[in-house]
């Protein structure tokens, strides 16, 4: 019934020692990666075609190790953050349904006004909502619907805001993560709907970006290994890639406080196949959100090609992300609030379940939880 | 039938002398000191009446980050106007009721954890304060600032009455206090001063 911590004591101790050892090895790898970044900094131009072919980060600037200081902040700007949460359909529940809840905050910096906080909930219960070509809408299919709803909310906000810099911040990458094995043209249709929202933001004059906290991507470290293998210094011992498990953020932890790295193009297949032809090819940079002498906090920011092309667009999103992150502590304030506004608590879930039961009873439908769900509820409640 | 619009929060802990509730509310909806509230015992249908004697804004880890950080005005406004404030409210039990019968005494059983607490309507406040027997329970309460609470509850009860009846109600309440505190004139004077304030 409870976690027997005493059974894990020895394992936890061993784990601590293992992690410490891993950190020591990792420090050597970080030094190696940074050396390669400096040594091969001028190879960006020559690498582009090969990088695309190998599926590693594609350099978008002439110097791989370029560092851009924190730009000037516009005096007034609007930043919108949106985030979503969902209640997955539960076949053990009283009825089959799901909920998507989108939280958003419109923050008008320099206006002296209270930001506009919003939570918008959607209940999916019809056959069309619950199944796509016979597949239940859950897991990745529901995640995709939530991601689309988040971007739609950002597009709505960009269209309704007054002229002036409007920055739309999404929580996570700006490319949609859709399973490849969806039947028929389902994958294309979903990505197209996502691209349509990016079009709306672009037409409205917004600047869109995706913020990735503690990113785990290894696209730049793989690029560094690629460029090294092409050099004369390559040794057999460095194959396979010694940096294979090293996240890019470790390499960019030397960025000065507030500064950003060079721009790169995301090598994801979906990016090249769908986003690039529509002008929204995802670019990214790393940024150190820390203030002054504090320990580095490296985040990844993704922007579409039309933002990346304009240095002013990248500068604004860079400055706004850093300013926002410094309000709430290394994470953009608007995203922290959007997450809070989207969050559905256990109590709210229980209240919704009870509303659903009452509604079913009023409609003359006798329904109940499955025996499994019933007993889970009994054993997990109480003191 | 209890009107759910008047829900204040759910019971966190309770005894027959009083109870505490926890809730998250917007700033304008924070319950007021001296308000009349009630909880319903689901098993027996009995109502427990109480008076709010302490409202505490709980520590909020999100807000904690802004202390000393000099956040922009927009953030302060967002925290004040858009975010729910986690609060804990302490209630002194002053009566119970079953159907139309209201008694000014401690309940035989406390409410249980997660029972709802409701704000009393003006009509219920008038019905409860038709008599003043509950004054003694307040005056004897050690856990609450009793003199302040008594004065505040009398003012709340007066405000729940039509304007023409308020003065007569306050005079009657004053007479009851004189009777109860005849041997403690300084305490009586203090409460009467608070009533006039």
XYZ file of C-alpha atoms in Angstrom:
580
model
C 0.000 0.000 0.000
C 2.886 2.403 0.662
C 6.309 2.835 -0.821
C 8.736 0.940 1.427
C 11.574 3.466 1.411
C 13.803 1.154 3.441
C 13.899 -1.246 0.481
C 15.385 1.509 -1.689
C 17.986 2.916 0.695
C 20.935 1.001 -0.741
C 19.831 1.612 -4.339
C 19.512 5.344 -3.705
C 23.033 5.425 -2.226
C 24.454 3.573 -5.239
C 22.512 5.877 -7.526
C 24.136 8.941 -5.917
C 27.623 7.522 -6.516
C 26.762 6.545 -10.102
C 25.389 9.993 -10.888
C 28.521 11.622 -9.408
C 30.727 9.419 -11.627
C 28.567 10.268 -14.646
C 29.008 13.975 -13.867
C 32.797 13.610 -13.855
C 32.768 11.839 -17.240
C 30.292 14.373 -18.559
C 32.585 17.270 -17.654
C 35.251 15.841 -19.996
C 32.706 15.457 -22.797
C 31.478 19.031 -22.331
C 35.053 20.312 -22.657
C 35.486 18.272 -25.825
C 32.224 19.575 -27.324
C 33.136 23.185 -26.548
C 36.573 22.715 -28.091
C 34.984 21.365 -31.278
C 32.503 24.273 -31.308
C 35.421 26.746 -31.258
C 37.747 24.773 -33.553
C 35.141 24.254 -36.271
C 33.226 27.524 -35.790
C 33.948 28.708 -39.354
C 32.736 25.516 -41.079
C 29.041 26.469 -40.954
C 28.731 27.302 -44.635
C 30.359 24.069 -45.803
C 28.303 21.940 -43.469
C 24.750 22.892 -44.412
C 24.020 20.297 -47.087
C 25.736 17.501 -45.201
C 24.005 18.427 -41.939
C 20.588 18.203 -43.595
C 21.428 14.841 -45.064
C 22.674 13.496 -41.711
C 19.704 14.803 -39.691
C 21.718 17.012 -37.347
C 21.309 20.741 -36.545
C 21.743 22.828 -39.696
C 23.798 26.019 -39.159
C 21.839 29.162 -40.035
C 24.602 31.660 -39.267
C 28.165 31.924 -40.546
C 29.811 31.209 -37.170
C 28.755 28.171 -35.153
C 29.974 29.767 -31.940
C 28.353 33.192 -32.474
C 27.213 34.877 -29.260
C 24.566 37.610 -29.298
C 24.330 39.817 -26.208
C 20.954 40.543 -24.610
C 19.254 43.077 -26.911
C 17.471 46.264 -25.801
C 13.955 45.678 -24.563
C 11.132 47.507 -26.310
C 9.477 49.909 -23.832
C 6.042 48.541 -24.586
C 5.116 45.163 -25.948
C 2.463 42.512 -25.526
C 3.361 38.927 -24.789
C 0.805 36.135 -24.865
C 1.428 32.725 -23.357
C -0.809 29.703 -23.858
C -0.651 26.240 -22.391
C -3.062 23.366 -22.198
C -3.962 20.358 -20.112
C -6.345 17.515 -20.719
C -8.427 14.889 -18.987
C -7.876 11.691 -20.936
C -10.915 9.572 -21.803
C -11.317 6.828 -19.206
C -13.072 3.631 -20.200
C -13.459 2.853 -16.483
C -15.349 6.113 -15.889
C -19.097 6.703 -15.873
C -18.996 7.845 -19.511
C -16.427 8.231 -22.266
C -15.351 11.848 -22.690
C -12.289 14.031 -22.636
C -11.577 17.621 -21.690
C -9.058 20.047 -23.121
C -8.438 23.113 -20.988
C -6.432 25.980 -22.460
C -4.996 28.609 -20.148
C -3.627 31.866 -21.500
C -2.305 35.170 -20.265
C -2.105 38.371 -22.297
C 0.522 40.551 -20.639
C 0.816 44.135 -21.876
C 4.207 45.264 -20.634
C 4.426 48.951 -19.825
C 0.651 49.429 -19.892
C 0.115 49.417 -16.127
C -2.917 47.182 -16.752
C -3.712 43.847 -15.142
C -2.985 41.060 -17.638
C -5.905 39.235 -19.212
C -6.178 35.724 -17.760
C -8.343 33.134 -19.444
C -9.217 29.438 -19.178
C -11.190 27.845 -21.991
C -12.474 24.303 -21.557
C -13.744 21.980 -24.287
C -15.632 18.746 -23.670
C -15.291 16.000 -26.291
C -18.079 13.432 -26.053
C -19.591 12.917 -29.536
C -18.575 9.957 -31.706
C -16.642 12.364 -33.967
C -14.777 13.730 -30.974
C -13.924 10.359 -29.505
C -12.790 8.441 -32.594
C -10.685 9.239 -35.638
C -11.011 6.596 -38.362
C -11.958 4.093 -35.666
C -8.990 4.977 -33.434
C -9.876 6.303 -29.966
C -8.797 9.911 -29.466
C -6.342 9.551 -26.587
C -2.582 9.767 -26.078
C -0.827 11.447 -29.014
C -4.099 12.140 -30.873
C -5.422 14.100 -27.907
C -2.050 15.813 -27.380
C -2.197 17.021 -30.976
C -5.703 18.449 -30.442
C -4.458 20.240 -27.311
C -1.388 21.621 -29.126
C -3.599 22.885 -31.945
C -5.962 24.541 -29.453
C -2.984 26.248 -27.764
C -1.686 27.667 -31.051
C -5.222 28.690 -32.087
C -5.520 30.675 -28.843
C -2.196 32.393 -29.569
C -3.373 33.250 -33.097
C -6.687 34.618 -31.732
C -4.819 36.821 -29.270
C -2.423 38.125 -31.943
C -5.366 39.061 -34.168
C -7.239 40.862 -31.419
C -4.327 42.832 -29.946
C -3.619 46.448 -30.905
C -0.748 47.080 -33.336
C 2.671 46.948 -31.702
C 5.036 44.108 -30.992
C 2.925 41.091 -30.022
C 4.940 38.058 -29.015
C 3.133 34.724 -28.905
C 4.891 32.174 -26.705
C 4.102 28.485 -26.880
C 5.262 26.001 -24.280
C 7.489 23.624 -26.248
C 8.602 23.309 -29.862
C 6.728 25.124 -32.612
C 6.507 21.982 -34.712
C 3.728 19.530 -34.008
C 4.649 16.101 -32.739
C 2.386 13.708 -34.655
C 2.815 9.969 -34.806
C 4.039 8.859 -38.230
C 1.797 5.809 -38.466
C -1.525 7.647 -38.581
C -3.771 6.254 -41.319
C -4.357 8.027 -44.629
C -3.706 11.708 -44.816
C -4.439 12.236 -41.121
C -0.899 13.341 -40.299
C -0.787 15.861 -43.129
C -4.212 17.252 -42.190
C -3.127 17.853 -38.610
C 0.131 19.530 -39.568
C -1.734 21.659 -42.126
C -4.133 22.856 -39.415
C -1.103 23.754 -37.281
C 0.542 25.623 -40.163
C -2.704 27.536 -40.757
C -2.464 28.951 -37.234
C 1.158 30.008 -37.833
C -0.064 31.739 -41.011
C -2.667 33.627 -38.958
C -0.021 34.823 -36.484
C 2.255 35.946 -39.317
C -0.583 37.806 -41.082
C -1.546 39.515 -37.803
C 2.015 40.826 -37.467
C 2.790 38.679 -34.420
C 6.128 37.125 -33.539
C 5.790 33.511 -32.480
C 8.223 31.412 -30.513
C 8.312 28.101 -28.693
C 10.050 28.005 -25.322
C 11.696 24.745 -24.244
C 12.775 24.582 -20.622
C 15.790 22.362 -19.804
C 15.971 21.102 -23.394
C 17.270 17.602 -23.984
C 17.956 17.906 -27.722
C 21.293 16.659 -29.024
C 21.117 18.167 -32.479
C 24.056 20.574 -32.097
C 26.323 18.050 -30.354
C 25.632 15.654 -33.243
C 26.520 18.440 -35.674
C 29.797 18.954 -33.796
C 30.589 15.277 -34.074
C 29.749 15.343 -37.776
C 32.085 18.261 -38.460
C 34.821 16.577 -36.454
C 34.522 13.328 -38.420
C 34.981 15.342 -41.594
C 38.170 16.933 -40.284
C 41.749 15.682 -40.531
C 41.961 15.366 -36.737
C 39.289 12.679 -36.544
C 40.400 9.596 -34.674
C 38.928 6.188 -34.847
C 38.392 6.235 -31.074
C 35.892 9.046 -31.503
C 33.565 6.804 -33.454
C 30.870 6.174 -32.426
C 30.004 9.668 -31.291
C 31.307 10.249 -27.755
C 28.827 13.137 -27.434
C 25.843 10.928 -28.287
C 24.226 11.393 -24.844
C 25.309 14.998 -24.289
C 22.495 17.553 -24.515
C 23.162 20.766 -26.445
C 22.381 22.896 -23.401
C 25.560 21.680 -21.663
C 27.661 23.094 -24.512
C 25.936 26.484 -24.344
C 26.177 26.900 -20.572
C 29.161 29.203 -21.215
C 26.901 31.811 -22.832
C 27.111 35.064 -20.845
C 24.049 35.896 -18.729
C 21.170 36.881 -21.031
C 23.049 36.083 -24.267
C 21.915 33.762 -27.043
C 23.751 31.350 -29.310
C 23.856 31.250 -33.090
C 20.706 30.192 -34.932
C 20.311 26.651 -36.212
C 17.615 24.897 -38.227
C 15.829 21.965 -36.635
C 16.650 18.745 -38.516
C 13.311 17.075 -37.746
C 11.849 15.312 -40.746
C 8.440 16.941 -40.184
C 10.153 20.352 -40.318
C 11.639 19.778 -43.740
C 8.610 17.932 -45.126
C 5.825 20.293 -44.038
C 7.043 23.431 -42.243
C 9.791 24.509 -44.679
C 7.603 24.494 -47.838
C 5.079 26.778 -46.103
C 7.752 29.240 -44.912
C 7.588 28.168 -41.263
C 10.753 26.058 -41.062
C 11.651 25.866 -37.369
C 14.920 27.574 -36.359
C 16.255 27.591 -32.834
C 18.781 29.208 -30.559
C 19.913 28.617 -26.997
C 19.757 31.371 -24.427
C 21.188 31.734 -20.932
C 18.365 33.117 -18.780
C 20.503 33.608 -15.681
C 21.089 37.020 -14.186
C 24.580 38.331 -13.364
C 26.876 35.748 -11.853
C 24.156 33.160 -11.132
C 24.541 29.589 -12.405
C 23.607 29.321 -16.092
C 20.030 28.352 -16.969
C 19.967 27.391 -20.636
C 16.682 27.233 -22.530
C 15.918 26.632 -26.191
C 13.751 28.999 -28.200
C 12.256 27.959 -31.535
C 11.043 30.435 -34.141
C 9.705 29.990 -37.676
C 11.822 30.981 -40.689
C 10.021 34.310 -41.195
C 10.957 35.401 -37.665
C 14.499 34.031 -38.008
C 15.075 36.015 -41.226
C 14.497 39.337 -39.433
C 17.231 40.070 -36.913
C 14.830 42.458 -35.180
C 12.272 39.647 -34.767
C 14.841 37.335 -33.160
C 16.101 40.186 -30.972
C 12.612 40.981 -29.680
C 11.747 37.396 -28.840
C 15.173 36.933 -27.235
C 14.768 40.064 -25.075
C 11.178 39.253 -24.119
C 11.915 35.637 -23.182
C 14.774 36.743 -20.906
C 12.705 39.549 -19.333
C 9.776 37.214 -18.746
C 11.964 34.471 -17.312
C 13.573 36.862 -14.889
C 10.182 37.786 -13.415
C 9.176 34.300 -12.367
C 12.575 32.675 -11.961
C 14.071 31.127 -15.107
C 10.729 30.440 -16.778
C 8.562 32.933 -18.705
C 5.921 34.439 -16.429
C 3.177 34.200 -19.054
C 3.833 30.468 -19.484
C 3.915 29.841 -15.735
C 0.537 31.548 -15.429
C -0.894 29.869 -18.537
C 0.056 26.500 -17.054
C -1.622 27.433 -13.780
C -4.758 28.544 -15.640
C -4.840 25.322 -17.664
C -4.253 22.962 -14.748
C -7.207 20.774 -13.793
C -7.011 19.733 -10.142
C -8.113 16.372 -8.757
C -10.995 18.113 -7.007
C -12.158 19.685 -10.279
C -11.941 16.308 -12.025
C -14.075 14.751 -9.289
C -16.602 17.617 -9.527
C -16.835 17.185 -13.314
C -17.291 13.415 -12.945
C -20.122 14.025 -10.517
C -21.714 16.572 -12.936
C -21.505 13.965 -15.698
C -23.160 11.339 -13.486
C -26.008 13.735 -12.571
C -26.513 14.649 -16.226
C -26.676 10.979 -17.214
C -29.173 10.257 -14.456
C -31.362 13.213 -15.514
C -31.330 11.833 -19.052
C -32.464 8.439 -17.728
C -29.121 6.687 -18.196
C -27.947 4.553 -15.327
C -24.167 4.508 -15.426
C -21.444 3.855 -12.934
C -17.707 3.480 -12.611
C -16.158 0.137 -13.552
C -15.467 -2.101 -10.524
C -11.741 -1.391 -10.962
C -12.237 2.389 -10.904
C -14.658 2.060 -7.982
C -12.138 0.191 -5.823
C -9.260 2.461 -6.851
C -11.309 5.416 -5.681
C -12.098 3.730 -2.376
C -8.517 2.787 -1.638
C -6.916 6.033 -2.788
C -9.193 8.409 -0.928
C -9.364 8.966 2.774
C -6.785 9.805 5.355
C -31.965 23.180 0.392
C -28.689 25.100 0.593
C -27.851 27.603 -2.115
C -24.472 26.603 -3.561
C -23.763 30.194 -4.553
C -22.967 30.833 -0.899
C -20.301 28.129 -0.655
C -17.252 29.383 1.235
C -15.024 26.321 1.315
C -14.581 22.807 2.675
C -13.895 21.799 6.229
C -10.213 21.040 6.903
C -10.436 20.155 10.595
C -13.179 20.399 13.170
C -14.239 20.029 16.781
C -17.553 20.732 18.480
C -16.222 24.169 19.541
C -15.275 25.249 16.052
C -13.693 24.334 12.770
C -11.393 25.526 10.011
C -11.919 25.578 6.279
C -9.528 25.976 3.376
C -10.351 27.536 0.052
C -8.893 29.467 -2.849
C -10.799 32.607 -3.715
C -10.429 35.805 -5.685
C -9.403 38.754 -3.543
C -12.845 40.477 -3.435
C -14.462 37.209 -2.265
C -12.323 36.682 0.838
C -14.782 35.941 3.691
C -15.091 38.685 6.299
C -14.361 38.544 10.003
C -17.628 38.363 12.011
C -19.661 36.792 9.156
C -22.289 34.158 9.967
C -21.690 30.801 8.285
C -23.166 27.321 8.482
C -22.205 23.736 7.749
C -24.608 20.895 7.130
C -24.024 17.475 8.666
C -24.894 15.164 5.821
C -25.865 12.180 7.970
C -28.333 13.951 10.266
C -29.227 17.005 8.217
C -28.328 19.129 11.246
C -26.998 22.630 10.617
C -24.104 24.067 12.580
C -23.896 27.841 12.780
C -20.635 29.643 13.308
C -18.862 32.983 13.218
C -15.671 33.631 11.256
C -13.040 34.837 13.712
C -9.822 34.498 11.719
C -8.991 34.703 8.030
C -5.429 33.826 7.147
C -3.856 34.165 3.718
C -1.704 31.086 3.306
C 1.826 30.978 2.003
C 1.808 30.793 -1.792
C 5.111 29.510 -3.239
C 4.457 31.286 -6.545
C 3.991 34.672 -4.853
C 6.974 34.004 -2.576
C 9.277 34.380 -5.600
C 8.225 37.986 -6.027
C 8.890 39.085 -2.456
C 11.879 41.388 -2.633
C 12.168 40.987 -6.404
C 10.373 44.245 -7.221
C 8.106 42.756 -9.922
C 6.598 44.935 -12.683
C 3.231 46.598 -11.950
C 1.506 44.224 -14.386
C 2.638 41.228 -12.332
C 1.409 42.751 -9.069
C -1.973 43.484 -10.681
C -2.136 39.973 -12.113
C -1.425 38.413 -8.731
C -4.009 40.614 -7.013
C -6.816 40.621 -9.540
C -6.532 37.377 -11.472
C -5.160 34.775 -9.105
C -7.048 32.967 -6.432
C -5.738 33.509 -2.935
C -5.307 30.365 -0.792
C -6.855 31.129 2.591
C -7.662 29.351 5.810
C -10.691 30.488 7.788
C -11.334 29.721 11.477
C -14.916 29.492 12.696
C -16.343 29.514 16.206
C -19.423 27.291 16.597
C -22.296 29.299 18.120
C -25.414 27.270 17.398
C -27.118 24.445 15.628
C -30.412 23.859 13.955
C -32.760 21.226 12.667
C -35.579 22.293 10.358
C -36.907 25.637 11.658
C -35.559 25.156 15.163
C -32.373 27.061 15.981
C -30.556 26.573 19.269
C -27.698 28.705 20.587
C -25.439 25.965 21.906
C -22.452 23.890 20.822
C -23.353 21.172 18.334
C -23.416 17.568 19.530
C -21.140 16.561 16.634
C -18.670 18.553 14.552
C -18.824 18.691 10.753
C -16.485 16.247 9.051
C -13.548 16.837 6.744
C -14.527 18.106 3.282
C -18.064 19.120 4.362
C -19.039 22.374 2.685
C -19.306 25.614 4.607
C -21.825 28.198 3.406
C -22.298 31.907 4.026
C -25.655 32.547 5.803
C -28.194 34.619 3.908
C -29.576 37.823 5.486
C -32.772 35.934 6.274
C -30.837 33.229 8.114
C -28.794 35.831 10.004
C -32.025 37.530 11.117
C -33.520 34.197 12.204
C -30.384 33.234 14.127
C -30.038 36.603 15.898
C -33.654 36.871 17.036
C -32.266 35.907 20.417
C -28.903 36.702 22.005
C -28.112 33.483 23.845
C -25.094 32.971 21.569
C -23.381 36.010 23.143
C -22.311 33.867 26.094
C -20.581 31.359 23.782
C -18.583 34.170 22.211
C -17.714 35.848 25.492
C -16.419 32.546 26.869
C -14.411 31.587 23.793
C -10.686 31.604 24.512
C -9.498 30.804 20.988
C -11.144 33.866 19.389
C -10.772 37.627 19.932
C -14.181 37.458 21.612
C -14.968 41.139 22.294
C -14.061 42.177 18.755
C -15.952 39.200 17.319
C -19.072 39.907 19.329
C -19.178 43.555 18.280
C -18.544 42.640 14.648
C -21.243 39.930 14.622
C -23.808 42.327 16.126
C -22.990 44.899 13.448
C -23.344 42.182 10.774
C -26.706 41.120 12.242
C -27.918 44.729 12.317
C -26.893 45.227 8.684
C -28.950 42.154 7.721
C -32.122 43.918 8.963
C -34.148 46.655 7.248
C -32.806 50.115 8.079
C -35.793 51.017 10.274
C -35.193 48.023 12.572
C -31.441 48.381 13.048
C -31.368 50.838 15.928
C -33.894 48.871 17.997
C -31.853 45.713 17.352
C -28.630 47.381 18.514
C -30.334 48.715 21.652
C -31.656 45.210 22.482
C -28.193 43.706 21.906
C -26.682 46.405 24.183
C -29.175 45.595 26.939
C -28.268 41.893 26.740
C -24.591 42.786 27.023
C -25.285 44.963 30.088
C -27.050 41.992 31.696
C -24.204 39.568 30.872
C -21.323 41.865 31.790
C -22.826 43.757 34.761
C -19.884 42.628 36.891
C -17.255 43.591 34.319
C -17.960 47.241 33.433
C -14.633 47.872 31.715
C -15.130 44.944 29.337
C -18.728 46.045 28.728
C -17.571 49.557 27.921
C -14.972 48.222 25.481
C -17.542 46.172 23.563
C -20.068 49.021 23.510
C -17.372 51.346 22.161
C -16.604 48.821 19.408
C -20.308 48.574 18.583
C -20.510 52.330 18.118
C -17.346 52.459 15.983
